[in-house]
PDB file of C-alpha atoms and ligand atoms in Angstrom:
ATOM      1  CA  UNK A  14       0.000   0.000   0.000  1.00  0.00           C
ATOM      2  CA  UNK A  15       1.261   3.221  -0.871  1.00  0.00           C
ATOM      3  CA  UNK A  16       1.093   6.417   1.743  1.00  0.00           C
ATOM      4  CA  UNK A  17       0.629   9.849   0.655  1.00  0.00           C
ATOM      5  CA  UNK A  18       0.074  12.708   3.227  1.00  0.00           C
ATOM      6  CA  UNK A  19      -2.825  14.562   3.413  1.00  0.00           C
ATOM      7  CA  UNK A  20      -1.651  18.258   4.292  1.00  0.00           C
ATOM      8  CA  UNK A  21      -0.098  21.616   2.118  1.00  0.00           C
ATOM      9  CA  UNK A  22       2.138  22.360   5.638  1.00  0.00           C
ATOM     10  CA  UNK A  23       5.610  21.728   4.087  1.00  0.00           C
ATOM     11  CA  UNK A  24       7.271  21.455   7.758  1.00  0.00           C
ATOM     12  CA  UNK A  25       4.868  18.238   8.282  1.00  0.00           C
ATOM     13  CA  UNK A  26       5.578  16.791   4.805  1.00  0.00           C
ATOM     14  CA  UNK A  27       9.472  17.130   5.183  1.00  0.00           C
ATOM     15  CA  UNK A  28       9.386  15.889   8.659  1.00  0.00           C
ATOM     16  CA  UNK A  29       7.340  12.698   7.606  1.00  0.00           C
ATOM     17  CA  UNK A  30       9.465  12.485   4.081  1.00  0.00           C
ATOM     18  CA  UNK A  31      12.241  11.718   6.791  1.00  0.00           C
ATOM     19  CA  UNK A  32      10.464   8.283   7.470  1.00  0.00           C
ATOM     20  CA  UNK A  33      11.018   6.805   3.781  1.00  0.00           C
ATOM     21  CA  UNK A  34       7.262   5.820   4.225  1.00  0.00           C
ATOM     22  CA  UNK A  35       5.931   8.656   2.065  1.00  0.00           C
ATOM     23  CA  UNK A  36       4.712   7.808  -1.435  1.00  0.00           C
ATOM     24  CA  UNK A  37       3.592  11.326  -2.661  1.00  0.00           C
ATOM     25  CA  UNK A  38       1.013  14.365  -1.169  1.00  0.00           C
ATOM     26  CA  UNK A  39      -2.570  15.047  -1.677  1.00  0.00           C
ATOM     27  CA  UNK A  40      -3.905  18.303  -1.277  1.00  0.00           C
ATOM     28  CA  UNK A  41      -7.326  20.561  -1.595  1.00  0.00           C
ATOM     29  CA  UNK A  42      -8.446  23.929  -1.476  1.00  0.00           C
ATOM     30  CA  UNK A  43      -9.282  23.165   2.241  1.00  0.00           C
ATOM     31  CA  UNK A  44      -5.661  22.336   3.228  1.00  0.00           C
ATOM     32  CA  UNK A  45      -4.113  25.405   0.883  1.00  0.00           C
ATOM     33  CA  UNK A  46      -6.289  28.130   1.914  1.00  0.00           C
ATOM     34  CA  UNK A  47      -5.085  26.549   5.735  1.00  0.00           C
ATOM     35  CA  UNK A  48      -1.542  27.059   4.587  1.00  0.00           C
ATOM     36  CA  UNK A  49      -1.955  30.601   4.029  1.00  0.00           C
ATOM     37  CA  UNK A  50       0.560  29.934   1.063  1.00  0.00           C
ATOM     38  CA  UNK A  51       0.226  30.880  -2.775  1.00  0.00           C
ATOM     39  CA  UNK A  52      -1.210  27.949  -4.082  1.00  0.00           C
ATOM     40  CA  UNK A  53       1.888  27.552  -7.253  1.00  0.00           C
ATOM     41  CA  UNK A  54       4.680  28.468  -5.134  1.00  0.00           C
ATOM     42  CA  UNK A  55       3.573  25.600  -2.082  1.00  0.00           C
ATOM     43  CA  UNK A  56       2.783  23.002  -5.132  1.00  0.00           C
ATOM     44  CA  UNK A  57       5.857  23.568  -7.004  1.00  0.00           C
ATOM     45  CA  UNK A  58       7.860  23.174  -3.313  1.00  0.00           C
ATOM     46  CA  UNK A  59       6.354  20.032  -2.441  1.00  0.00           C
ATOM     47  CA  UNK A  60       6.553  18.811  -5.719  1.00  0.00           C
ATOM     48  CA  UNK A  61      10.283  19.341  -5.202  1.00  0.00           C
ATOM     49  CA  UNK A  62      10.255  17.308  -1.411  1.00  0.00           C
ATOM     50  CA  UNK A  63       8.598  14.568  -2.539  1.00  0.00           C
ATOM     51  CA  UNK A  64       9.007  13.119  -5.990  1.00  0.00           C
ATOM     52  CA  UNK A  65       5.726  10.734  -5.987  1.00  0.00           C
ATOM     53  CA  UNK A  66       2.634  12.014  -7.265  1.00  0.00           C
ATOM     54  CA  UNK A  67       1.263  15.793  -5.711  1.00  0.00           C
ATOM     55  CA  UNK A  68      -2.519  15.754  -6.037  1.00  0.00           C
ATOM     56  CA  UNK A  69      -3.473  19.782  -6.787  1.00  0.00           C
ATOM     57  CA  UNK A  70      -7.117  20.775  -6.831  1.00  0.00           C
ATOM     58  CA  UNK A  71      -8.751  22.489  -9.776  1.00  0.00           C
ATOM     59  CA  UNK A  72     -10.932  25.384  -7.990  1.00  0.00           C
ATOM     60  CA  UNK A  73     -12.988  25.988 -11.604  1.00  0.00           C
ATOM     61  CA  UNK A  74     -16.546  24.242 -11.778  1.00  0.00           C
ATOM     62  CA  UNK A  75     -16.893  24.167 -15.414  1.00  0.00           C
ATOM     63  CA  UNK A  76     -15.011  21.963 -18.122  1.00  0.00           C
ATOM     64  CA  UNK A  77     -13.209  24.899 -20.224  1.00  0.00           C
ATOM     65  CA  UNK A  78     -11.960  26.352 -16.809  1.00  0.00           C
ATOM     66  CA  UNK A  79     -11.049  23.291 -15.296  1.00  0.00           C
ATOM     67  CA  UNK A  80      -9.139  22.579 -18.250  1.00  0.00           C
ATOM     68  CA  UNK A  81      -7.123  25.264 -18.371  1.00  0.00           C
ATOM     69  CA  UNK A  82      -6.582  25.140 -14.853  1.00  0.00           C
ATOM     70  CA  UNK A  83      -5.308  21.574 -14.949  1.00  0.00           C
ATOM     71  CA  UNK A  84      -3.029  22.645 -17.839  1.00  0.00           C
ATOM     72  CA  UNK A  85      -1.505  24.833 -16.036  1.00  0.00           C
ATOM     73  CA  UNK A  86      -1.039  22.920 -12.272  1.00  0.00           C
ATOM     74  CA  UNK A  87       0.199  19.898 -14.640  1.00  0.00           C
ATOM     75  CA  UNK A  88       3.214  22.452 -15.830  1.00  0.00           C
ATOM     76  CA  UNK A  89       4.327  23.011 -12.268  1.00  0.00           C
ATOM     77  CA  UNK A  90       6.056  19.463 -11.990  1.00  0.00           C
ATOM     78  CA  UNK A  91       6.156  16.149 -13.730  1.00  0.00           C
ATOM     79  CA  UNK A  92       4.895  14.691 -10.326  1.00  0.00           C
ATOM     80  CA  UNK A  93       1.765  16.942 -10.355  1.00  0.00           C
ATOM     81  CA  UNK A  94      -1.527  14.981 -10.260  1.00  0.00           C
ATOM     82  CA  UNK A  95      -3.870  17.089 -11.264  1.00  0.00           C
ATOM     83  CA  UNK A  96      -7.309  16.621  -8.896  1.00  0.00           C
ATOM     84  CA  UNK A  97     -10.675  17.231 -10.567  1.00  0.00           C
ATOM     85  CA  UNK A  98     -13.974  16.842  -8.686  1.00  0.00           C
ATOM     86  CA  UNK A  99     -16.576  14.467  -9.173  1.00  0.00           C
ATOM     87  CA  UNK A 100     -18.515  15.822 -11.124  1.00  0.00           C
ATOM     88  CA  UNK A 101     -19.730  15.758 -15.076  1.00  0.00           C
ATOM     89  CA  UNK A 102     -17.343  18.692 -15.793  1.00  0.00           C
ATOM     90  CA  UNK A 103     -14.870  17.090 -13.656  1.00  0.00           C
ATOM     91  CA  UNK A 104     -14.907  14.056 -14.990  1.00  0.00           C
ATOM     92  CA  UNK A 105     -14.888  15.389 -18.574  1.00  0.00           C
ATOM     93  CA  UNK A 106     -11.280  17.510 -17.373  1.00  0.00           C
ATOM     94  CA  UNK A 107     -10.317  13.751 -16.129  1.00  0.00           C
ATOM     95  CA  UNK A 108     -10.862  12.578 -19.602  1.00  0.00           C
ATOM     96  CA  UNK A 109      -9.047  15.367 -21.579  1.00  0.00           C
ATOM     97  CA  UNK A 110      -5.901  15.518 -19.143  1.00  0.00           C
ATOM     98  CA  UNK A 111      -6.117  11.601 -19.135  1.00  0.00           C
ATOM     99  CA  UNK A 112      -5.146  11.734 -22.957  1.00  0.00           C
ATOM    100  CA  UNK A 113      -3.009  14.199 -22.903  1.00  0.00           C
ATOM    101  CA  UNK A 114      -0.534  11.615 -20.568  1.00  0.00           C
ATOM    102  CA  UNK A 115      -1.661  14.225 -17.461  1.00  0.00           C
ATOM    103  CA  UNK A 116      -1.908  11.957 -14.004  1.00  0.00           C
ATOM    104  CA  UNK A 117      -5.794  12.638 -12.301  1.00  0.00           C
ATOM    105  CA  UNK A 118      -6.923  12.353  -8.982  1.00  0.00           C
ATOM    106  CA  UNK A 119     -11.014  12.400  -8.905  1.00  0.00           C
ATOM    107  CA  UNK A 120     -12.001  13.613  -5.687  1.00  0.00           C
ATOM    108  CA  UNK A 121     -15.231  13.788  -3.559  1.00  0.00           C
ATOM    109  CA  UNK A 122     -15.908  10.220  -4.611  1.00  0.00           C
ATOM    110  CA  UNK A 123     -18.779   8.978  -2.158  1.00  0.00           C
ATOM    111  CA  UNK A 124     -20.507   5.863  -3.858  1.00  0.00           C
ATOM    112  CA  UNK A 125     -19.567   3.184  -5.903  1.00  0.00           C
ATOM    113  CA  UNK A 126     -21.688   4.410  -9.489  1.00  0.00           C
ATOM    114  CA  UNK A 127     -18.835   7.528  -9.149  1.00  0.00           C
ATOM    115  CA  UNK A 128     -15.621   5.595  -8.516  1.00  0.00           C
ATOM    116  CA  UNK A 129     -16.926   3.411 -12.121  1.00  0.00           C
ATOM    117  CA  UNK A 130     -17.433   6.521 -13.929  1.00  0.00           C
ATOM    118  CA  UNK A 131     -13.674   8.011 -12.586  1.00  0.00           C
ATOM    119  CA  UNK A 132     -12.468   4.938 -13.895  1.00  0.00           C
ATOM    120  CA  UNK A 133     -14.029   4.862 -17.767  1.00  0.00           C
ATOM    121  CA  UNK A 134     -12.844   9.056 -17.671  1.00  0.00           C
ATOM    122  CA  UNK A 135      -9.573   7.381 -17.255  1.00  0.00           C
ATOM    123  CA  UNK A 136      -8.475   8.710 -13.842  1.00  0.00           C
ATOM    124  CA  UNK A 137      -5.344   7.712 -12.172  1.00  0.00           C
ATOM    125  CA  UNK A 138      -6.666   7.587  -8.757  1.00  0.00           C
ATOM    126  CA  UNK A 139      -9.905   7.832  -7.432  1.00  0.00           C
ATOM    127  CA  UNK A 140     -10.913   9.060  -4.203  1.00  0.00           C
ATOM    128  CA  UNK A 141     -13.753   7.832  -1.688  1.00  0.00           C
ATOM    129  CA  UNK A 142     -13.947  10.020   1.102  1.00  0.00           C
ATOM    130  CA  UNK A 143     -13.956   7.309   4.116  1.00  0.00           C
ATOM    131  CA  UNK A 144     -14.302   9.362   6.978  1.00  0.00           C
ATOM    132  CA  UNK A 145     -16.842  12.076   5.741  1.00  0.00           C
ATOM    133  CA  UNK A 146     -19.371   9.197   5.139  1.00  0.00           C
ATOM    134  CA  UNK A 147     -18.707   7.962   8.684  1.00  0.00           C
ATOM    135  CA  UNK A 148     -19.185  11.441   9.825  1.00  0.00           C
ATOM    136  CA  UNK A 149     -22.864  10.850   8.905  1.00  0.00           C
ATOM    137  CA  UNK A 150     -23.000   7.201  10.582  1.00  0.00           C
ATOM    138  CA  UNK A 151     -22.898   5.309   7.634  1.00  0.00           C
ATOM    139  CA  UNK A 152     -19.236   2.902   7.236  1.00  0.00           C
ATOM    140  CA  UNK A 153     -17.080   4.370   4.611  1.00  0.00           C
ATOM    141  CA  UNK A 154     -15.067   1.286   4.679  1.00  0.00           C
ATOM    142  CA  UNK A 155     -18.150  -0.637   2.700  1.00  0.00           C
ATOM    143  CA  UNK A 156     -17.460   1.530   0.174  1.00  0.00           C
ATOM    144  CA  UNK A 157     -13.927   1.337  -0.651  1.00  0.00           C
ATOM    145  CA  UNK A 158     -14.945  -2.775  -0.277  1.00  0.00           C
ATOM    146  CA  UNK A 159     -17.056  -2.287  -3.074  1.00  0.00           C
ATOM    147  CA  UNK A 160     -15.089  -0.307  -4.910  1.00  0.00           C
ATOM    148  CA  UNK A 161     -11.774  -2.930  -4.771  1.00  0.00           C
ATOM    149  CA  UNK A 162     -14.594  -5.545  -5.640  1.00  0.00           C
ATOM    150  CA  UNK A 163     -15.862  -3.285  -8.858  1.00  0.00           C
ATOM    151  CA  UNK A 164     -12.287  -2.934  -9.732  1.00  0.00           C
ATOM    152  CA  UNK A 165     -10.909  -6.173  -9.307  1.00  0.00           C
ATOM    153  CA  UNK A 166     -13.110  -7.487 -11.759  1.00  0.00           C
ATOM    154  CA  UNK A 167     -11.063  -5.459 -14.597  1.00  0.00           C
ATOM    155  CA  UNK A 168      -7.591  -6.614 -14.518  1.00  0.00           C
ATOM    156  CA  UNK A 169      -6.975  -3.746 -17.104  1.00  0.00           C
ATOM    157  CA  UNK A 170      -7.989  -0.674 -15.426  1.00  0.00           C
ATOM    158  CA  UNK A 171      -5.750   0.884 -13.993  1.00  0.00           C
ATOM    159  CA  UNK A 172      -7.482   3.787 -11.911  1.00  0.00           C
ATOM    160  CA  UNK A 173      -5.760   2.779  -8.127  1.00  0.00           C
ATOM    161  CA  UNK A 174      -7.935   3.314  -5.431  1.00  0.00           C
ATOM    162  CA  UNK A 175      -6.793   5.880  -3.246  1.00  0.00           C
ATOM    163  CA  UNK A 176      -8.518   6.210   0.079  1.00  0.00           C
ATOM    164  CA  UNK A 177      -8.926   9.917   1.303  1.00  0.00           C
ATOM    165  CA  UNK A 178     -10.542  11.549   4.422  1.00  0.00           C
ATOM    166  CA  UNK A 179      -8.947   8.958   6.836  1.00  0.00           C
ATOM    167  CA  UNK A 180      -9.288   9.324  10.486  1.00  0.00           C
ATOM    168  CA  UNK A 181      -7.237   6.879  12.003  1.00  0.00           C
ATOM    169  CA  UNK A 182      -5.475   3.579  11.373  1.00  0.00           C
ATOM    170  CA  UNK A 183      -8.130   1.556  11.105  1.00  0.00           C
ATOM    171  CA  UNK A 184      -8.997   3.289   8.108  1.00  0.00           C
ATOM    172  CA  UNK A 185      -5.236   2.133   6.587  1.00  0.00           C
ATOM    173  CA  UNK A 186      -5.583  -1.300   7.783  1.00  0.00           C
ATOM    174  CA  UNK A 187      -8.929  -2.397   6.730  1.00  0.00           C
ATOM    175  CA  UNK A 188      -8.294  -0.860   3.164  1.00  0.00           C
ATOM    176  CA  UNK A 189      -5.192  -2.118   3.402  1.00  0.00           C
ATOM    177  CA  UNK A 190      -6.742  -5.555   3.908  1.00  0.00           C
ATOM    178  CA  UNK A 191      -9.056  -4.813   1.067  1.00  0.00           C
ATOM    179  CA  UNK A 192      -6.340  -3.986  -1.888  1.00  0.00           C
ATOM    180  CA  UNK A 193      -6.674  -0.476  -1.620  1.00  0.00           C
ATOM    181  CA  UNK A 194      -3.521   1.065  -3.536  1.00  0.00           C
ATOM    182  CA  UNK A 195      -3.180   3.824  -1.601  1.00  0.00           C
ATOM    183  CA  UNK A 196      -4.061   5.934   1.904  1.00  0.00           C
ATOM    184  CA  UNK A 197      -3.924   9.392   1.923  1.00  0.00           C
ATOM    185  CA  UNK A 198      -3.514  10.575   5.910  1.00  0.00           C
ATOM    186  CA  UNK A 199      -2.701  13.572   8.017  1.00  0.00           C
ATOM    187  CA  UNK A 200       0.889  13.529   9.386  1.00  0.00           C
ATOM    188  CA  UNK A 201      -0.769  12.757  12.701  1.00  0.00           C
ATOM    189  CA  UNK A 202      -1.955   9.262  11.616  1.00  0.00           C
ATOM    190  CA  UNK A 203       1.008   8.285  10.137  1.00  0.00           C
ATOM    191  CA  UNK A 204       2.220   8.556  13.431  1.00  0.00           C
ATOM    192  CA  UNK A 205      -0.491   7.048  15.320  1.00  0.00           C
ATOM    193  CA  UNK A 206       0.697   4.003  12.989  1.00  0.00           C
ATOM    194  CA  UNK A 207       3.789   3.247  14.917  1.00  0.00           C
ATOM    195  CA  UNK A 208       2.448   3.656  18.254  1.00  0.00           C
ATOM    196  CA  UNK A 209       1.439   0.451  20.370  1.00  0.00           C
ATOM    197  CA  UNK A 210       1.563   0.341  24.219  1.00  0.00           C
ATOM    198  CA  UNK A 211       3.418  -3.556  24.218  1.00  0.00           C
ATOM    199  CA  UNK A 212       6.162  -1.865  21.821  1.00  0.00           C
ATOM    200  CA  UNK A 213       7.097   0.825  23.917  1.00  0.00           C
ATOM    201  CA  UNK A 214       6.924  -1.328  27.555  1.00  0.00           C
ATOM    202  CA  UNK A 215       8.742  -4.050  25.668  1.00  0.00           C
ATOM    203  CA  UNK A 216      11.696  -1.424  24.533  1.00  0.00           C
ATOM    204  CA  UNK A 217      11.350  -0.260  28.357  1.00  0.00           C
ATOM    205  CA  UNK A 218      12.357  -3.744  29.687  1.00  0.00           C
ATOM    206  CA  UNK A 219      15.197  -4.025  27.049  1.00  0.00           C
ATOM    207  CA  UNK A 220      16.768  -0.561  28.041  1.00  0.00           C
ATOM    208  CA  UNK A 221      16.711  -1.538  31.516  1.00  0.00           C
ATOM    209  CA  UNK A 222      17.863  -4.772  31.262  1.00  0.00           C
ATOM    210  CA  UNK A 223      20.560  -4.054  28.912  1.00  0.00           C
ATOM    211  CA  UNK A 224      22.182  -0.855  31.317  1.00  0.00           C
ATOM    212  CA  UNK A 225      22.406  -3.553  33.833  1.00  0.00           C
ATOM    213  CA  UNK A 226      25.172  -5.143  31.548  1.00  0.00           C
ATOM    214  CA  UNK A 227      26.805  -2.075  31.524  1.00  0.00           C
ATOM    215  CA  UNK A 228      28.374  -2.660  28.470  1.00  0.00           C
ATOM    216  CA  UNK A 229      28.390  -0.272  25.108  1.00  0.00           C
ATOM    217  CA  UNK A 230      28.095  -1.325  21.339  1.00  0.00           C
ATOM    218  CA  UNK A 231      30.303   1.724  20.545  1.00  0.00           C
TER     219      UNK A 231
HETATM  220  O1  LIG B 312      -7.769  15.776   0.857  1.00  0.00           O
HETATM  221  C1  LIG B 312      -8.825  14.913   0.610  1.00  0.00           C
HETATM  222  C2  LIG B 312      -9.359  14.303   1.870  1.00  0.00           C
HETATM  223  O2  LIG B 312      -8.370  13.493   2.457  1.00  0.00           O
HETATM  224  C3  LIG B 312      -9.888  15.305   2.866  1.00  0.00           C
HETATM  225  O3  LIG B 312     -10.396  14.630   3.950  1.00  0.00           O
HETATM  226  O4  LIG B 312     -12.487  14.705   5.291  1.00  0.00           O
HETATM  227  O5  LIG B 312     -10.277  15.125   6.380  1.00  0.00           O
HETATM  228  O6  LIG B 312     -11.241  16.847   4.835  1.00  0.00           O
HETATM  229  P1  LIG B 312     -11.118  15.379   5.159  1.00  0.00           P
END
């Protein structure tokens, strides 16, 4: 399973970049306009941290805007993915950038009908939003189940199923479990991923056991 981070804070994506455990960046209007950065200059700086794909939102609602706004994000970086909503224009900007060799995120995917349609416009990723649809007590994980079950079915498509909105590890796991190609997660649940109570009593013991030898490796 790849891991992207979910977050335009450069400090948070070069401190997890550190870890070798991050696959590329997603980000959104949301998470810029958070930044309080221009929206080129922070692309074209993470784009230059991390060398998977960047997801950068479109902020147009119609196709001819959206088009040449995914022109011009794609021209930051080679590692730009360009992220379209899901929407009919969106999806028609995920078709034209598709042929033109342009990597597409869909976004705001929330049922399984949409993540089919991302896939015939030829996206690259496609993402349900897990945690928004438990927000409103229903289980996002069913969906990205039935979306890896859709998919699977069509050894030759090659949209990857990238899991967005995730709230905590059980998100990454159970996808993970699934076949979902990628998680997208806030630098805080990346590090929520090492953490386990055993771990840390068990490195505890050994630290106290081994200063009893008083010996020294160096
Ligand atoms: O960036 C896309 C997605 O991960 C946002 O999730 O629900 O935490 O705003 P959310």
């Amino acid at each position: 399973m790849k891991f992207f981070i979910d977050t335009a804070e450069v400090s948070e994506i070069r401190e997890a970049a550190m870890t070798g455990l991050v696959d590329g960046v997603t980000t959104n209007p949301s998470l810029i306009a958070k930044s309080g950065r221009n929206f080129l200059e922070v692309v074209a700086e993470i784009c230059a941290l991390v060398p998977g794909p960047v997801s950068a939102e479109v902020t147009a609602n119609d196709f001819d805007t959206m088009l040449k706004e995914g022109r011009k994000l794609a021209k930051i970086a080679k590692n730009v993915a360009v992220k379209v909503p899901l929407t009919v224009d969106g999806l028609k900007t995920c078709y034209a950038l598709a042929k033109e060799g342009t990597q597409v995120n869909v976004t705001l995917c929330f049922s399984a009908a949409q993540a089919l349609l991302a896939a015939k416009a030829g996206a690259t990723f496609i993402s349900p939003f897990v945690g928004r649809l438990d927000d409103i007590g229903t289980n996002g994980l069913n969906l990205i189940a039935d979306i890896c079950t859709i998919y699977r079915q069509y050894p030759n498509l090659k949209t990857e199923v990238l899991v967005a909105s995730v709230r905590h590890p059980v998100h990454i796991v159970e996808s993970a479990k699934m076949g979902a190609h990628v998680a997208t997660m806030p630098p805080a649940t990346l590090k929520q991923l090492f953490n386990h109570p055993l771990t840390d009593k068990g490195l505890a013991q050994f630290n106290a056991d081994w200063k009893k030898t008083g010996q020294s490796i160096l």
